[in-house]
Coordinates of C-alpha atoms in Angstrom, one line a residue:
A3 CA -15.1 -3.5 -34.8
Q4 CA -16.9 -1.6 -37.6
W5 CA -17.8 1.2 -35.1
E6 CA -14.1 1.5 -34.1
A7 CA -12.9 1.4 -37.7
K8 CA -15.1 4.4 -38.5
G9 CA -13.3 6.3 -35.7
Y10 CA -16.4 6.7 -33.6
S11 CA -16.0 7.3 -29.9
T12 CA -15.4 4.4 -27.5
A13 CA -15.7 4.1 -23.7
V14 CA -14.6 1.8 -20.9
M15 CA -17.5 -0.2 -19.4
T16 CA -18.0 -0.9 -15.8
S17 CA -20.7 -2.5 -13.7
T18 CA -19.3 -0.9 -10.5
V19 CA -20.6 2.4 -9.2
G20 CA -18.0 4.9 -8.0
R21 CA -14.7 6.6 -8.9
F22 CA -12.6 5.6 -11.9
G23 CA -9.6 8.0 -12.3
D24 CA -11.0 11.4 -12.9
Y25 CA -14.6 10.3 -13.3
W26 CA -17.5 9.3 -11.1
V27 CA -19.8 6.7 -12.7
Y28 CA -23.3 5.7 -11.8
D29 CA -26.4 4.2 -13.3
G30 CA -27.7 7.2 -15.3
G31 CA -24.5 9.1 -16.0
A32 CA -21.1 10.3 -14.9
L33 CA -19.4 13.3 -13.4
S34 CA -16.1 14.9 -14.0
A35 CA -14.7 17.7 -11.7
T36 CA -16.6 20.3 -13.7
D37 CA -19.2 18.6 -15.9
E38 CA -22.1 16.2 -15.8
L39 CA -21.8 13.6 -18.6
N40 CA -24.1 11.0 -20.1
S41 CA -23.4 7.6 -21.7
L42 CA -22.5 9.2 -25.1
T43 CA -20.0 11.7 -23.7
S44 CA -18.4 9.9 -20.8
P45 CA -15.2 7.9 -21.4
V46 CA -16.4 5.5 -18.6
V47 CA -19.9 4.1 -18.8
Y48 CA -21.9 2.2 -16.3
I49 CA -23.6 -1.0 -17.6
S50 CA -25.8 -2.9 -15.2
S51 CA -24.8 -6.5 -14.5
G52 CA -28.2 -7.4 -13.3
R53 CA -27.0 -7.7 -9.7
V54 CA -27.8 -5.5 -6.7
S55 CA -26.5 -2.0 -7.1
P56 CA -26.8 1.1 -4.7
P57 CA -29.8 3.3 -5.8
V58 CA -27.9 6.5 -6.1
N59 CA -28.1 9.6 -8.2
Y60 CA -25.4 12.3 -8.5
S61 CA -27.0 14.8 -10.8
A62 CA -25.2 18.0 -10.1
R63 CA -27.9 20.2 -11.7
I64 CA -29.0 22.4 -8.8
D65 CA -29.4 26.1 -8.7
E66 CA -26.4 27.7 -7.0
Q67 CA -28.5 29.6 -4.4
A68 CA -30.5 26.4 -3.7
L69 CA -27.3 24.5 -3.2
R70 CA -26.0 27.1 -0.8
D71 CA -29.2 27.1 1.2
L72 CA -29.1 23.2 1.5
V73 CA -25.4 23.2 2.5
Q74 CA -26.0 25.8 5.2
H75 CA -29.0 23.8 6.4
I76 CA -26.9 20.7 6.7
A77 CA -24.0 22.5 8.3
K78 CA -26.3 24.0 10.9
Y79 CA -27.7 20.8 12.2
L80 CA -25.7 17.7 11.2
H81 CA -23.0 17.8 13.8
L82 CA -25.6 18.3 16.6
I83 CA -27.9 15.2 16.0
N84 CA -25.9 13.1 18.4
Q85 CA -23.1 13.4 20.9
P86 CA -19.8 14.6 19.3
Q87 CA -18.0 11.3 19.9
C88 CA -20.8 9.6 17.9
I89 CA -21.6 11.9 15.1
W90 CA -18.2 13.2 14.1
P91 CA -16.6 9.8 13.4
I92 CA -19.7 9.0 11.2
I93 CA -19.4 12.3 9.4
G94 CA -15.7 11.8 8.8
W95 CA -16.1 8.2 7.6
F96 CA -18.8 9.2 5.1
F97 CA -17.0 12.2 3.7
A98 CA -13.8 10.1 3.2
A99 CA -15.7 7.3 1.4
P100 CA -15.5 8.9 -2.1
F101 CA -11.7 9.0 -1.7
K102 CA -11.5 5.2 -1.1
P103 CA -10.2 4.2 -4.5
V104 CA -7.5 6.9 -4.3
L105 CA -6.5 5.9 -0.7
N106 CA -6.4 2.2 -1.7
E107 CA -4.0 3.0 -4.5
A108 CA -1.8 4.7 -2.0
R109 CA -2.0 1.5 0.1
I110 CA -4.1 3.2 2.7
R111 CA -6.8 0.7 3.7
F112 CA -10.4 2.0 4.3
P113 CA -11.9 0.9 7.6
L114 CA -15.3 -0.6 8.4
L115 CA -17.7 1.7 10.2
N116 CA -19.2 -0.3 13.1
L117 CA -22.2 1.3 14.9
Y118 CA -23.6 -0.5 17.9
G119 CA -26.1 0.3 20.6
S120 CA -29.4 -0.9 22.1
K121 CA -32.7 -0.4 20.4
G122 CA -33.6 3.3 20.0
S123 CA -30.1 4.6 20.0
G124 CA -30.5 6.1 16.5
K125 CA -28.3 3.8 14.4
T126 CA -30.9 3.2 11.6
S127 CA -32.4 6.6 11.5
T128 CA -29.0 8.3 11.4
L129 CA -28.0 6.2 8.4
L130 CA -31.2 5.9 6.5
K131 CA -32.6 9.4 7.0
V132 CA -29.5 11.4 7.0
M133 CA -26.1 9.9 6.0
L134 CA -27.1 7.7 3.1
P135 CA -29.1 10.4 1.5
I136 CA -26.2 12.8 1.9
A137 CA -24.0 10.1 0.2
G138 CA -26.4 10.2 -2.8
Y139 CA -29.0 7.5 -2.1
I140 CA -32.4 8.2 -3.5
K141 CA -34.0 5.2 -1.8
P142 CA -31.8 4.4 1.2
Y143 CA -31.9 0.8 2.3
S144 CA -30.0 -1.8 4.3
Q145 CA -29.1 -5.4 3.8
D146 CA -29.4 -8.0 6.6
C147 CA -25.9 -9.1 7.5
S148 CA -27.1 -12.8 7.8
T149 CA -27.8 -13.1 4.1
T150 CA -26.0 -15.6 1.9
H151 CA -22.3 -15.3 1.1
F152 CA -23.1 -14.8 -2.6
V153 CA -25.5 -11.8 -1.9
L154 CA -22.9 -10.2 0.4
M155 CA -20.2 -10.7 -2.3
S156 CA -22.4 -9.1 -5.0
Y157 CA -23.3 -6.3 -2.7
M158 CA -19.6 -5.6 -1.8
S159 CA -18.5 -5.6 -5.4
S160 CA -21.3 -3.2 -6.6
T161 CA -19.3 -0.1 -5.8
N162 CA -15.9 1.1 -4.9
A163 CA -16.8 4.4 -3.1
V164 CA -20.5 4.4 -2.2
P165 CA -21.2 3.3 1.4
I166 CA -23.0 -0.1 1.7
Y167 CA -25.1 -0.7 4.8
L168 CA -25.3 -4.1 6.6
T169 CA -27.6 -4.2 9.5
E170 CA -29.0 -6.3 12.4
F171 CA -25.7 -7.8 13.6
R172 CA -26.3 -9.9 16.7
R173 CA -23.8 -12.6 17.3
A174 CA -26.3 -14.9 19.1
T175 CA -28.6 -15.0 16.0
L176 CA -26.0 -15.9 13.5
S177 CA -25.0 -19.4 12.9
E178 CA -21.3 -20.3 12.9
R179 CA -21.3 -20.5 9.1
E180 CA -23.1 -17.1 8.7
Y181 CA -20.7 -15.5 11.2
S182 CA -17.6 -16.9 9.4
S183 CA -18.9 -15.8 6.1
L184 CA -19.5 -12.2 7.4
K185 CA -16.0 -12.0 9.0
R186 CA -14.4 -13.3 5.8
I187 CA -16.2 -10.7 3.6
L188 CA -15.3 -7.8 6.0
L189 CA -11.6 -8.8 6.1
Q190 CA -11.5 -9.1 2.3
M191 CA -13.3 -5.7 2.0
Y192 CA -10.6 -4.0 4.1
D193 CA -7.9 -5.3 1.7
V194 CA -10.0 -4.9 -1.5
G195 CA -9.8 -8.7 -1.9
H196 CA -11.2 -10.8 -4.7
D197 CA -13.6 -13.7 -4.4
A198 CA -14.6 -16.1 -7.2
R199 CA -17.6 -18.2 -7.9
G200 CA -18.0 -20.9 -10.5
R201 CA -20.7 -20.8 -13.2
Q202 CA -22.7 -23.7 -14.6
N203 CA -20.6 -23.5 -17.8
Q204 CA -17.5 -24.3 -15.6
T205 CA -16.1 -20.8 -16.0
T206 CA -15.5 -18.5 -12.9
Q207 CA -16.5 -15.0 -12.2
S208 CA -14.3 -12.9 -9.9
Y209 CA -15.7 -10.2 -7.6
E210 CA -13.7 -7.3 -6.4
L211 CA -14.8 -6.6 -2.8
S212 CA -14.2 -2.9 -2.9
A213 CA -17.2 -1.2 -1.2
P214 CA -16.9 1.0 2.0
V215 CA -19.0 -0.9 4.5
I216 CA -21.2 0.0 7.5
L217 CA -22.2 -2.6 10.0
D218 CA -24.7 -1.9 12.7
G219 CA -26.4 -3.9 15.4
E220 CA -27.0 -4.3 19.1
D221 CA -23.6 -6.0 19.5
A222 CA -20.2 -4.7 18.4
I223 CA -18.4 -7.3 16.4
Q224 CA -15.8 -9.0 18.7
D225 CA -13.4 -10.6 16.3
A226 CA -10.0 -9.0 17.0
A227 CA -8.9 -8.8 13.4
V228 CA -12.2 -7.1 12.3
M229 CA -12.1 -4.8 15.3
E230 CA -8.6 -3.6 14.4
R231 CA -9.9 -2.8 10.9
S232 CA -12.9 -0.8 12.2
V233 CA -14.0 2.6 13.4
I234 CA -16.3 1.6 16.3
V235 CA -19.0 4.0 17.4
T236 CA -21.1 3.3 20.6
M237 CA -24.6 4.9 20.4
D238 CA -26.7 5.5 23.4
P239 CA -30.5 6.1 23.4
I240 CA -30.2 8.5 26.3
A241 CA -28.5 11.0 24.0
I242 CA -31.5 11.3 21.6
V243 CA -34.5 11.0 23.9
D244 CA -37.6 13.0 23.0
S245 CA -37.2 16.8 23.6
S246 CA -33.4 16.5 23.9
P247 CA -31.3 18.9 21.8
A248 CA -30.1 16.1 19.6
F249 CA -33.7 15.0 18.9
R250 CA -34.8 18.5 18.0
H251 CA -31.8 19.0 15.7
F252 CA -32.4 15.7 14.0
A253 CA -36.1 16.7 13.4
K254 CA -35.0 20.1 11.9
L255 CA -32.3 18.5 9.7
T256 CA -34.7 15.9 8.3
E257 CA -37.5 18.5 7.5
R258 CA -35.8 18.7 4.2
Q259 CA -36.3 15.7 1.8
D260 CA -33.6 16.8 -0.6
L261 CA -30.4 16.1 1.3
H262 CA -29.2 13.9 -1.5
L263 CA -28.8 16.9 -3.8
I264 CA -25.4 17.8 -2.3
A265 CA -23.9 14.5 -3.2
G266 CA -23.1 15.4 -6.8
K267 CA -21.5 18.7 -5.9
Y268 CA -19.4 17.1 -3.1
V269 CA -18.3 14.2 -5.4
Q270 CA -17.1 16.8 -8.0
T271 CA -15.0 18.5 -5.3
T272 CA -13.4 15.2 -4.5
L273 CA -12.5 14.6 -8.2
K274 CA -10.4 17.8 -8.2
W275 CA -8.0 16.1 -5.8
S276 CA -4.9 14.4 -7.3
A277 CA -3.6 11.2 -5.7
E278 CA -0.6 13.1 -4.5
Q279 CA -2.7 15.7 -2.7
V280 CA -4.9 13.0 -1.1
E281 CA -1.9 11.1 0.2
A282 CA -0.2 14.2 1.5
E283 CA -3.3 15.5 3.3
W284 CA -4.0 12.0 4.8
Q285 CA -0.3 11.8 6.0
E286 CA -0.8 15.2 7.8
C287 CA -3.8 13.8 9.6
F288 CA -1.9 10.7 10.6
D289 CA 1.0 12.8 11.9
E290 CA -1.5 15.0 13.8
L291 CA -3.0 11.9 15.5
G292 CA 0.5 10.7 16.4
K293 CA 0.9 13.8 18.6
V294 CA -2.3 13.2 20.6
F295 CA -2.5 9.5 21.0
P296 CA -0.4 7.7 23.6
P297 CA 2.4 5.4 22.6
G298 CA 1.3 1.8 22.1
V299 CA -1.9 2.5 20.1
P300 CA -1.7 0.0 17.2
D301 CA -0.6 1.6 13.9
R302 CA -3.7 0.3 12.1
I303 CA -6.1 1.9 14.5
K304 CA -4.3 5.3 14.1
R305 CA -4.5 4.9 10.3
N306 CA -8.2 4.2 10.5
L307 CA -8.8 7.3 12.6
A308 CA -6.5 9.3 10.2
T309 CA -8.9 8.4 7.4
V310 CA -11.9 9.6 9.6
R311 CA -10.0 12.8 10.4
F312 CA -9.3 13.3 6.7
G313 CA -13.0 13.0 5.9
Q314 CA -14.0 15.5 8.7
L315 CA -11.7 18.1 7.2
R316 CA -13.2 17.5 3.7
Y317 CA -16.7 18.0 5.2
V318 CA -15.8 21.3 7.0
E319 CA -14.0 22.5 3.8
F320 CA -17.1 21.7 1.7

């Protein structure tokens, strides 16, 4: 109160990483569309809650020529590291993820990304070595999908725009309780639902389940409600066998260990988009899909793919 009375600057506090209006907030600073801010200059400040949080960094301080070289390197190889029907939905989903809060405000739900395929099909390597670093992860990691409901809840509420990676989905290894818990979390995530847990002092804490979520495993999730809220990508080990073009392109792409350095610059480009522009561009993507999909495809599936298409265009643009 004394600080405020003296007219000193104040800031909004959050323990969620991601987009808040015109700012992108993370542990270590914040970004606007043009500047890199710290906890003393940003109007929104990240304060750790002590719970799990994605280990990301969006420092935008990179030499212009170095950034150009990195972007050209990624653009040369990224779309070739797997079959087009596999890699392009993944690219689109990841590059749409920073827009998730804006899409949600326009009542456009953000789908689950469900990758499945047998061992050796490239699920984990694609995510941990390529896509999560490009999304800003310094130390990419996954969370086992069979963990407790409380851990899943903390994980899903730690961010509103940074992809969260759940792995090792196999229906046969999950108990009925674990499977029900996972399904509930995924359905709540799609609608940005809230879950509450009691504390020992008889108060409750509410968790906003707002993260964009990836689920991978040897099985695709078979629940009809979850499937309809998902972008499902089947991955085949045949496509990435040793000496295949995809294998060689993946090796070339991952020669660089600094893929994460584009994340801050890309995030800044997303902050330049107004809510009206995002909604209008997404609607164009939806209308485009309506012309190429046959009648009878559920509206929700077309909406999910319109979000992926929106992300693909943002990637190409960037």
